[in-house]
Coordinates of C-alpha atoms and ligand atoms in Angstrom, one line a residue:
M28 CA 49.6 80.9 106.2
A29 CA 52.4 79.8 103.8
R30 CA 54.3 78.3 106.7
L31 CA 51.3 76.7 108.1
A32 CA 50.5 74.8 104.9
R33 CA 54.1 73.8 104.2
T34 CA 54.0 70.1 105.2
P35 CA 50.7 69.2 103.6
L36 CA 51.9 71.0 100.5
L37 CA 55.0 68.7 100.4
A38 CA 52.7 65.7 100.9
A39 CA 50.6 66.9 98.0
A40 CA 53.8 67.2 95.9
A41 CA 54.8 63.7 96.9
G42 CA 51.4 62.4 95.6
A43 CA 51.8 64.2 92.3
A44 CA 55.4 63.0 91.9
A45 CA 54.3 59.4 92.7
A46 CA 51.6 59.7 90.1
V47 CA 53.9 61.1 87.4
L48 CA 56.4 58.2 88.1
G49 CA 53.6 55.6 87.9
A50 CA 52.0 57.0 84.8
G51 CA 55.3 57.3 83.0
L52 CA 56.3 53.7 83.9
G53 CA 52.8 52.6 82.8
E54 CA 53.2 54.3 79.4
L55 CA 56.6 52.6 79.0
T56 CA 55.0 49.2 79.9
A57 CA 52.3 49.9 77.4
A58 CA 54.8 50.6 74.7
V59 CA 56.4 47.2 75.4
V60 CA 53.4 45.0 75.8
A61 CA 50.6 46.6 73.8
P62 CA 50.3 50.1 72.4
A63 CA 46.5 50.2 72.6
S64 CA 46.7 49.4 76.3
S65 CA 48.2 52.7 77.4
P66 CA 46.3 53.4 80.6
F67 CA 45.4 56.9 79.4
A68 CA 44.2 55.6 76.1
A69 CA 42.2 52.8 77.7
I70 CA 40.5 55.1 80.2
G71 CA 39.9 57.7 77.5
G72 CA 38.5 55.0 75.1
A73 CA 36.1 53.8 77.8
L74 CA 35.0 57.3 78.5
I75 CA 34.3 57.9 74.8
D76 CA 32.2 54.7 74.6
A77 CA 30.4 55.4 77.8
A78 CA 29.8 59.2 77.3
P79 CA 26.3 60.2 76.5
T80 CA 25.7 61.4 73.0
W81 CA 25.3 65.0 74.1
A82 CA 28.7 65.0 75.7
K83 CA 30.3 63.7 72.5
D84 CA 28.5 66.4 70.5
L85 CA 29.6 69.0 73.0
A86 CA 33.2 67.7 72.7
I87 CA 33.1 67.9 68.9
A88 CA 31.5 71.4 69.1
W89 CA 34.0 72.8 71.6
F90 CA 37.2 71.1 70.5
G91 CA 36.4 69.9 66.9
T92 CA 39.0 67.4 65.8
A93 CA 41.2 68.3 68.8
D94 CA 38.5 66.6 71.0
K95 CA 40.8 63.6 71.8
I96 CA 43.7 65.7 72.9
A97 CA 41.3 67.7 75.1
L98 CA 40.1 64.4 76.6
L99 CA 43.6 63.2 77.3
I100 CA 44.5 66.5 79.0
G101 CA 41.3 66.3 81.0
I102 CA 42.2 62.8 82.2
G103 CA 45.7 63.9 83.1
V104 CA 44.4 66.9 85.2
V105 CA 41.9 64.6 87.1
L106 CA 44.6 62.0 87.8
V107 CA 47.0 64.7 89.1
A108 CA 44.2 66.1 91.3
V109 CA 43.5 62.7 92.7
A110 CA 47.2 62.1 93.3
I111 CA 47.5 65.4 95.2
G112 CA 44.6 64.4 97.4
A113 CA 46.2 60.9 97.9
G114 CA 49.5 62.5 99.0
V115 CA 47.8 64.5 101.7
L116 CA 45.7 61.6 102.7
E117 CA 48.8 59.4 103.0
W118 CA 50.4 61.9 105.2
R119 CA 47.3 62.2 107.5
R120 CA 46.2 58.6 107.5
A121 CA 48.8 56.2 106.1
P122 CA 48.4 53.9 104.2
W123 CA 45.1 55.3 102.7
G124 CA 46.7 57.6 100.2
S125 CA 48.7 54.6 98.9
V126 CA 45.6 52.5 98.8
V127 CA 43.8 55.2 96.7
L128 CA 46.6 55.3 94.1
G129 CA 46.7 51.5 94.0
A130 CA 42.9 51.4 93.5
V131 CA 43.1 53.9 90.6
G132 CA 45.6 51.5 89.0
V133 CA 43.3 48.5 89.5
A134 CA 40.4 50.4 88.0
G135 CA 42.6 51.3 85.0
A136 CA 43.6 47.7 84.6
V137 CA 39.9 46.6 84.7
V138 CA 39.0 49.2 82.1
A139 CA 41.9 48.1 79.9
V140 CA 41.0 44.4 79.8
T141 CA 37.4 45.2 79.0
R142 CA 38.3 47.2 75.8
T143 CA 37.4 45.3 72.6
D144 CA 40.9 45.5 71.3
A145 CA 42.4 44.2 74.6
G146 CA 45.3 41.7 74.5
T147 CA 46.3 39.2 77.1
L148 CA 48.6 41.7 78.8
S149 CA 46.4 44.8 78.6
W150 CA 46.0 45.0 82.4
A151 CA 49.8 45.3 82.9
P152 CA 50.5 49.0 82.2
A153 CA 47.8 50.3 84.6
A154 CA 48.8 47.7 87.2
V155 CA 52.5 48.8 86.9
A156 CA 51.3 52.4 87.2
G157 CA 49.2 51.8 90.2
V158 CA 51.7 49.7 92.1
T159 CA 54.5 52.1 91.4
A160 CA 52.5 55.1 92.5
A161 CA 51.3 53.4 95.6
I162 CA 54.8 52.4 96.8
A163 CA 56.3 55.8 95.8
V164 CA 53.8 57.8 97.7
R165 CA 54.4 55.7 100.8
L166 CA 58.1 56.1 100.7
L167 CA 58.1 59.8 99.9
V168 CA 55.5 60.7 102.5
R169 CA 57.4 58.8 105.2
M170 CA 60.2 61.3 104.8
L171 CA 57.9 64.0 106.1
P172 CA 57.2 64.7 109.8
R173 CA 53.9 63.1 110.8
P174 CA 51.0 65.4 111.7
A175 CA 50.6 65.9 115.4
S176 CA 47.0 64.9 115.3
A177 CA 48.1 61.4 114.2
H178 CA 50.2 61.0 117.4
A179 CA 47.6 62.6 119.5
E180 CA 44.9 60.2 118.1
S181 CA 46.9 57.1 118.7
A182 CA 48.3 58.2 122.1
R183 CA 45.3 59.8 123.7
P184 CA 41.9 58.4 124.7
E185 CA 38.6 59.7 123.3
S186 CA 38.3 62.4 125.9
K187 CA 40.8 64.6 124.0
R188 CA 39.0 67.7 122.9
P189 CA 38.9 68.2 119.2
E190 CA 39.9 71.9 119.4
S191 CA 43.2 71.2 121.1
A192 CA 44.0 68.3 118.8
D193 CA 43.6 70.7 115.9
A194 CA 45.7 73.2 117.6
K195 CA 48.5 70.6 118.0
A196 CA 48.2 69.5 114.4
I197 CA 48.5 73.1 113.3
A198 CA 51.6 73.5 115.4
A199 CA 53.2 70.4 113.9
E200 CA 52.2 71.4 110.3
S201 CA 53.9 74.7 110.8
E202 CA 57.1 72.9 112.0
P203 CA 59.5 73.3 109.0
L204 CA 61.3 70.2 107.8
P205 CA 64.9 70.4 108.9
G206 CA 67.1 71.6 106.0
A207 CA 68.9 68.3 105.2
S208 CA 65.7 66.1 105.2
R209 CA 63.9 68.8 103.2
R210 CA 66.6 68.6 100.6
A211 CA 66.5 64.8 100.5
F212 CA 62.7 64.8 100.2
L213 CA 62.8 67.3 97.3
A214 CA 65.5 65.4 95.6
W215 CA 63.6 62.1 95.8
S216 CA 60.3 63.6 94.7
G217 CA 61.8 65.5 91.9
G218 CA 63.8 62.5 90.9
A219 CA 60.6 60.4 90.8
A220 CA 58.8 62.9 88.6
V221 CA 61.8 63.2 86.2
V222 CA 62.1 59.4 85.9
G223 CA 58.3 59.3 85.2
V224 CA 58.6 61.9 82.4
L225 CA 61.6 60.2 80.9
A226 CA 59.8 56.9 80.9
A227 CA 56.8 58.4 79.2
I228 CA 59.1 60.0 76.6
G229 CA 60.9 56.7 76.1
G230 CA 57.5 54.9 75.8
S231 CA 56.3 57.2 73.0
A232 CA 59.6 57.0 71.2
M233 CA 59.4 53.2 71.3
R234 CA 55.8 53.4 70.1
A235 CA 56.9 55.5 67.2
G236 CA 59.7 53.1 66.5
S237 CA 57.4 50.1 66.8
A238 CA 55.2 51.8 64.2
A239 CA 56.9 49.4 61.9
V240 CA 53.6 49.5 60.2
T241 CA 54.4 53.0 59.0
V242 CA 57.5 51.6 57.3
V243 CA 55.5 48.8 55.7
R244 CA 53.0 51.3 54.4
D245 CA 55.6 53.6 53.0
A246 CA 57.2 50.8 51.2
L247 CA 53.9 49.6 49.7
R248 CA 53.2 50.0 46.0
L249 CA 49.6 49.9 45.1
P250 CA 48.5 47.8 42.2
A251 CA 47.2 49.6 39.1
P252 CA 43.4 49.6 38.9
A253 CA 41.8 47.1 36.6
V254 CA 39.1 49.7 36.2
P255 CA 40.6 53.2 36.3
A256 CA 38.4 56.1 37.1
P257 CA 37.7 58.4 34.2
A258 CA 40.0 61.4 34.2
V259 CA 38.7 64.2 36.5
P260 CA 37.2 66.7 34.1
A261 CA 39.2 69.9 34.0
A262 CA 35.9 71.8 34.4
A263 CA 35.3 70.1 37.8
E264 CA 37.8 72.5 39.5
L265 CA 36.8 76.2 39.4
G266 CA 40.1 77.1 41.1
I267 CA 38.6 79.9 43.1
S268 CA 40.7 81.0 46.1
G269 CA 39.0 79.9 49.4
L270 CA 36.8 77.3 47.7
A271 CA 37.4 73.7 48.8
P272 CA 39.4 71.9 46.0
V273 CA 37.3 69.3 44.3
I274 CA 39.7 66.5 45.4
T275 CA 40.6 66.9 49.1
P276 CA 44.3 66.3 49.7
N277 CA 44.8 63.5 52.3
A278 CA 46.5 65.8 54.7
D279 CA 43.4 68.1 54.8
F280 CA 40.8 65.3 54.9
Y281 CA 38.7 65.4 58.0
R282 CA 39.1 62.6 60.5
I283 CA 36.4 61.4 62.8
D284 CA 36.5 58.2 64.8
T285 CA 36.5 56.8 68.3
A286 CA 40.1 55.6 68.2
L287 CA 42.4 57.3 70.8
V288 CA 45.3 55.4 69.6
I289 CA 45.3 54.8 65.8
P290 CA 45.2 51.0 65.2
Q291 CA 48.5 49.7 63.7
I292 CA 47.7 46.8 61.5
D293 CA 50.5 45.0 59.6
P294 CA 48.8 44.1 56.2
A295 CA 50.5 40.7 56.6
D296 CA 48.4 40.1 59.7
W297 CA 45.2 41.6 58.3
R298 CA 42.2 39.4 57.5
L299 CA 38.7 40.3 56.4
R300 CA 36.1 37.7 57.6
I301 CA 32.7 37.6 55.9
H302 CA 30.3 35.6 57.9
G303 CA 26.8 35.5 59.4
M304 CA 23.8 34.9 57.1
V305 CA 25.9 33.5 54.2
E306 CA 26.1 30.2 52.4
Q307 CA 29.9 30.3 52.4
E308 CA 32.0 32.0 55.0
V309 CA 34.9 33.8 53.3
V310 CA 38.3 35.0 54.7
L311 CA 40.3 37.4 52.6
R312 CA 44.0 38.0 53.1
W313 CA 46.0 41.0 52.0
D314 CA 48.0 39.3 49.3
E315 CA 44.8 37.9 47.9
L316 CA 43.1 41.3 47.9
L317 CA 46.1 42.8 46.0
E318 CA 45.6 40.1 43.3
L319 CA 41.9 41.1 42.7
P320 CA 40.8 43.4 39.9
L321 CA 40.6 46.8 41.7
V322 CA 38.4 49.7 40.9
E323 CA 39.2 53.3 41.1
S324 CA 36.4 55.7 41.9
A325 CA 35.9 59.2 43.4
T326 CA 33.5 59.3 46.4
T327 CA 32.7 62.1 48.7
L328 CA 32.6 61.0 52.4
C329 CA 30.5 63.0 54.9
C330 CA 30.0 62.8 58.6
V331 CA 26.5 62.7 60.1
S332 CA 27.9 65.2 62.7
N333 CA 28.6 67.7 59.9
E334 CA 26.6 70.9 60.8
V335 CA 25.1 73.0 58.0
G336 CA 28.1 74.8 56.6
G337 CA 30.6 72.4 58.4
G338 CA 33.8 70.9 57.3
L339 CA 33.4 67.2 58.2
I340 CA 33.2 66.3 54.5
G341 CA 35.9 65.5 51.9
N342 CA 36.2 64.0 48.5
A343 CA 38.9 61.5 47.5
M344 CA 39.9 59.1 44.7
W345 CA 39.6 55.7 46.3
L346 CA 41.1 52.4 45.0
G347 CA 39.5 49.2 46.2
Y348 CA 37.6 46.0 45.5
P349 CA 33.8 46.2 45.1
V350 CA 32.0 45.0 48.2
R351 CA 29.3 43.7 45.9
D352 CA 31.8 41.1 44.5
L353 CA 33.1 40.2 47.9
L354 CA 29.6 39.5 49.2
A355 CA 28.8 37.5 46.0
R356 CA 31.5 35.1 47.0
A357 CA 29.9 34.6 50.4
R358 CA 26.4 34.3 48.9
P359 CA 24.2 36.1 51.5
L360 CA 20.9 34.5 52.4
A361 CA 17.8 36.0 50.9
D362 CA 16.3 37.3 54.2
A363 CA 19.5 39.2 55.2
D364 CA 19.0 43.0 54.9
M365 CA 22.1 44.5 56.6
V366 CA 25.9 44.2 56.7
L367 CA 27.5 45.0 60.0
S368 CA 31.1 46.0 59.3
R369 CA 33.4 45.8 62.3
S370 CA 36.8 47.3 62.8
I371 CA 39.7 45.9 64.8
D372 CA 39.0 48.4 67.6
G373 CA 35.4 47.5 68.2
F374 CA 33.6 50.2 66.1
S375 CA 30.8 48.9 63.9
A376 CA 28.5 50.3 61.2
S377 CA 25.2 49.0 59.8
S378 CA 24.8 49.3 56.0
P379 CA 21.7 48.2 54.1
I380 CA 22.7 45.2 52.1
E381 CA 21.1 46.6 48.9
V382 CA 23.4 49.6 49.0
L383 CA 26.4 47.3 49.1
T384 CA 25.2 45.0 46.3
D385 CA 23.7 47.4 43.8
D386 CA 25.8 48.8 40.9
R387 CA 27.4 51.7 42.8
N388 CA 31.0 51.7 43.7
S389 CA 30.9 50.6 47.3
L390 CA 34.5 49.7 47.9
L391 CA 36.7 47.8 50.3
A392 CA 39.3 50.6 49.8
I393 CA 43.1 50.3 50.2
G394 CA 44.1 53.4 48.3
M395 CA 43.3 57.1 48.8
N396 CA 44.3 59.7 46.3
G397 CA 47.1 57.5 44.8
E398 CA 48.6 56.4 48.2
P399 CA 47.9 53.5 50.5
L400 CA 45.3 54.6 53.0
P401 CA 46.9 56.8 55.7
A402 CA 46.9 55.1 59.1
R403 CA 44.3 57.7 60.4
H404 CA 42.0 56.9 57.5
G405 CA 42.0 53.1 58.0
F406 CA 45.2 51.5 56.8
P407 CA 45.3 48.9 55.5
A408 CA 41.6 48.6 54.5
R409 CA 38.3 50.4 55.0
L410 CA 34.9 50.7 53.5
V411 CA 33.7 53.6 51.3
V412 CA 30.1 53.7 50.3
P413 CA 28.6 56.4 48.1
G414 CA 25.4 57.8 49.5
L415 CA 25.7 56.9 53.2
Y416 CA 27.0 58.9 56.1
G417 CA 30.3 57.6 57.5
Y418 CA 28.9 56.3 60.7
V419 CA 26.8 53.7 58.9
S420 CA 29.2 52.7 56.2
A421 CA 32.8 53.9 56.2
T422 CA 34.4 51.5 58.7
K423 CA 38.2 52.0 58.9
W424 CA 40.6 49.3 59.9
V425 CA 37.8 46.9 58.9
T426 CA 38.3 43.2 59.7
E427 CA 34.8 41.8 59.6
L428 CA 31.6 41.9 57.5
E429 CA 28.7 40.2 59.3
V430 CA 25.7 39.6 57.1
T431 CA 22.7 40.0 59.3
R432 CA 19.4 41.8 59.7
F433 CA 18.5 45.2 61.2
D434 CA 16.1 43.5 63.6
R435 CA 18.9 41.3 64.9
A436 CA 22.0 43.5 65.4
N437 CA 22.9 47.1 66.2
A438 CA 25.9 49.2 65.2
Y439 CA 28.1 51.3 67.5
W440 CA 26.2 54.6 67.1
T441 CA 22.7 53.1 66.8
D442 CA 23.2 52.1 70.5
R443 CA 24.0 55.7 71.3
G444 CA 20.9 57.6 69.9
W445 CA 21.6 57.8 66.2
S446 CA 19.5 56.4 63.5
E447 CA 20.2 52.8 62.3
R448 CA 20.1 54.1 58.7
G449 CA 21.9 57.1 57.5
P450 CA 21.4 58.1 53.9
I451 CA 23.1 61.3 52.9
K452 CA 20.9 64.4 52.9
L453 CA 20.9 67.0 50.1
Q454 CA 23.2 69.8 51.2
S455 CA 25.2 72.8 50.0
R456 CA 27.8 75.1 51.5
I457 CA 29.2 78.6 50.9
D458 CA 33.0 78.7 51.0
V459 CA 33.5 82.2 49.7
P460 CA 33.0 84.8 50.9
R461 CA 33.9 83.5 54.4
R462 CA 31.5 84.2 57.2
G463 CA 32.0 87.5 59.0
R464 CA 34.4 88.7 56.3
T465 CA 34.7 92.3 55.2
I466 CA 35.0 92.6 51.4
D467 CA 35.4 95.4 49.0
A468 CA 32.4 96.7 47.1
G469 CA 32.4 95.9 43.4
D470 CA 32.8 92.7 41.5
T471 CA 33.3 89.6 43.6
V472 CA 32.2 85.9 43.5
I473 CA 30.2 83.6 45.7
A474 CA 31.2 80.0 45.5
G475 CA 30.8 76.7 47.4
V476 CA 30.1 73.0 47.1
A477 CA 26.9 70.9 46.9
W478 CA 26.3 67.2 47.3
Q479 CA 23.9 64.3 47.5
Q480 CA 26.1 61.3 46.8
H481 CA 24.7 58.7 44.4
T482 CA 21.8 61.0 43.4
G483 CA 23.7 64.0 42.0
I484 CA 23.2 67.7 41.9
A485 CA 21.2 69.4 39.1
G486 CA 21.6 73.0 40.3
V487 CA 22.4 75.4 43.1
E488 CA 20.5 78.6 43.9
V489 CA 21.7 81.7 45.8
Q490 CA 19.7 84.3 47.6
I491 CA 21.2 87.6 48.6
D492 CA 19.4 89.4 51.4
E493 CA 15.6 89.1 50.8
G494 CA 16.1 88.9 47.0
A495 CA 14.9 86.2 44.6
W496 CA 16.7 82.9 44.3
M497 CA 19.2 83.0 41.5
P498 CA 20.7 80.0 39.7
A499 CA 24.5 79.6 40.3
D500 CA 26.9 78.2 37.7
L501 CA 27.6 74.6 38.3
A502 CA 31.0 73.2 37.7
T503 CA 31.2 69.8 36.0
A504 CA 30.7 67.1 38.6
I505 CA 33.2 64.2 38.7
S506 CA 30.2 61.9 39.1
D507 CA 26.9 61.6 41.0
D508 CA 29.0 60.2 43.9
T509 CA 30.9 63.4 44.5
W510 CA 30.2 66.9 45.5
V511 CA 30.2 69.6 42.9
Q512 CA 31.6 73.1 43.0
W513 CA 29.4 76.1 42.1
S514 CA 29.9 79.8 41.8
L515 CA 28.0 83.0 41.1
P516 CA 29.4 86.5 40.2
W517 CA 28.3 89.2 42.6
T518 CA 28.5 92.9 42.2
T519 CA 28.2 94.2 45.7
A520 CA 27.1 97.5 47.2
S521 CA 28.4 98.5 50.6
G522 CA 26.5 97.5 53.7
E523 CA 25.7 94.3 55.6
H524 CA 24.6 91.4 53.4
R525 CA 23.2 87.9 54.0
V526 CA 24.0 85.2 51.4
R527 CA 22.2 81.8 51.4
C528 CA 22.4 78.8 49.1
R529 CA 20.3 75.8 48.4
A530 CA 20.8 72.8 46.2
I531 CA 18.5 71.0 43.8
S532 CA 19.1 67.3 43.3
A533 CA 19.1 65.4 40.0
T534 CA 15.7 64.1 40.9
G535 CA 14.3 67.6 41.4
E536 CA 14.3 67.7 45.2
V537 CA 14.9 71.2 46.5
Q538 CA 17.1 71.4 49.6
T539 CA 14.8 72.1 52.6
G540 CA 15.2 75.3 54.6
D541 CA 13.9 73.5 57.8
R542 CA 16.6 73.5 60.4
Q543 CA 17.3 70.2 62.0
G544 CA 20.3 69.3 64.2
V545 CA 22.7 66.5 63.4
I546 CA 21.0 64.0 65.7
P547 CA 19.6 61.4 64.8
D548 CA 20.4 61.3 61.1
G549 CA 22.1 64.5 59.9
A550 CA 21.5 68.2 59.8
T551 CA 19.2 70.1 57.4
G552 CA 18.7 73.8 56.6
W553 CA 20.3 76.4 54.4
H554 CA 23.8 77.6 54.9
E555 CA 23.9 81.3 55.2
V556 CA 26.8 83.7 55.7
R557 CA 26.8 87.4 56.7
V558 CA 29.3 89.7 55.1
T559 CA 30.2 93.3 55.4
V560 CA 30.9 95.1 52.2
S561 CA 32.9 98.3 52.6
Ligands
LIG21 N1 37.0 52.0 62.9 C1 36.3 53.1 62.8 N2 35.8 53.5 61.6 C2 35.1 54.6 61.4 C3 34.7 55.4 62.5 C4 35.2 55.0 63.8 O1 34.9 55.6 64.8 N3 36.0 53.8 63.9 N4 33.9 56.5 62.3 C5 33.1 56.6 61.1 C6 32.6 58.0 60.9 S1 31.5 58.5 62.0 C7 33.0 58.7 59.8 S2 32.3 60.2 59.5 C8 34.1 58.2 58.9 C9 35.2 59.3 58.8 O2 36.2 58.8 58.0 P1 37.6 59.7 57.9 O3 38.1 59.8 59.3 O4 38.5 58.9 57.0 O5 37.2 61.0 57.3 O6 34.7 57.1 59.4 C10 33.8 56.1 59.9 N5 34.6 54.9 60.2
LIG22 MO1 30.8 60.5 61.2

């Protein structure tokens, strides 16, 4: 059996080696012509945009914030499988294996040019990958003995009985490659794969080097705020081990977006265009933005995909210019009711214009916790809007504000099954004790966070097992635009316990216990944890 399969196995290896060579040279080309046009990233990006909402939710549920790595690995596995098939096909019916690999390259090139952030050379990396792989598979497979069936088919008329053709093919396939040619074949295939891997490594090194934007960011000094935030009250931080800190460090801040390759924008090239239903179109440049009186303000950002008890939420001190003042320069028309913010990579968010123009701190942010925005959080500029989920407000790498109407334009997620409006829902979470933990009987503490940005939290209640709801101690909130910590001392007896929490808003609303999933406009229900007390 092992002998029998030897030659097709070598053909399969030739296909895989050709694909690795092609993909590697493609990545290298991408690093030179346009980082966002990496064939993998382009195909992955297209899959993300095309995927039905349930698939995206599943990806987030299974892989969390590693969803993008999982997708890239998945694409790699599929491409290698196709390449293996192409190697065997090339061996049996040349040049069809070569044609298949070329076609995969063409498909990748088509996908790359249709991406919203495509440049003029975006087709090149996939084209280089496809052409290289097609030629390589031809040359490598030619070093192998042809299958007998191929000779038989070309030499013999139709009358040839299929059984005996198969028998001949099997005989030829079992014929081992003579030692010298076998060594040559392995050397060339191995060499092709090694060159491919080195090219990919070189490409990613170049990309890191070309991240000159990182250098620019690191050298940047943010201006001092014209309107500094009030000091964070000492009583805002309960300092309980296991409880989310009231200000989330940048390194721990959740990241959610559709960008496979983080956009690299040099602030010198950045522009924000405000247009649409306005009396005066406005274009803002980076140096102009730095000259404006900036406001500092803490706002809690939350993802609509955050499940009850989930971690897709964080609180930061943002520095930026009020969107209200920006829009005032453009003078929106009276019948406009929405601002569609767009990012450089084609994402868009629809925010009600009144939320951007009332007195809340809706910011065009450039600073996060005292630093320029990290690249993954939108460098050089993004929107931060208290009271709306991120998908309808928090556009990162923002380049455009189109003043329009909800009945005229749709945002990225609205076209994919999510609500066009996404006000934050009243929610609370238990951080300690952790779910499923075993804790010692005696004195302990229950603690968590609660939020309803721009409304504020008046109280949190905790229920243990089937007991009465008990008021928790609320920490001092930084503001109504941030979450607030809470805690409750608990003297536990051993056994299994269920702990629940619910928040009460500043307007007296009690958090609903009705369970609703994240689609279409955010989850509801009470967070509960089960703990074992020993
Ligand atoms: N350009 C861009 N901005 C985006 C997104 C995106 O996919 N692309 N996702 C939004 C969503 S759904 C959320 S929840 C927030 C998350 O911001 P963060 O990654 O800084 O936490 O960014 C928003 N801004
Ligand atoms: Mo989100």
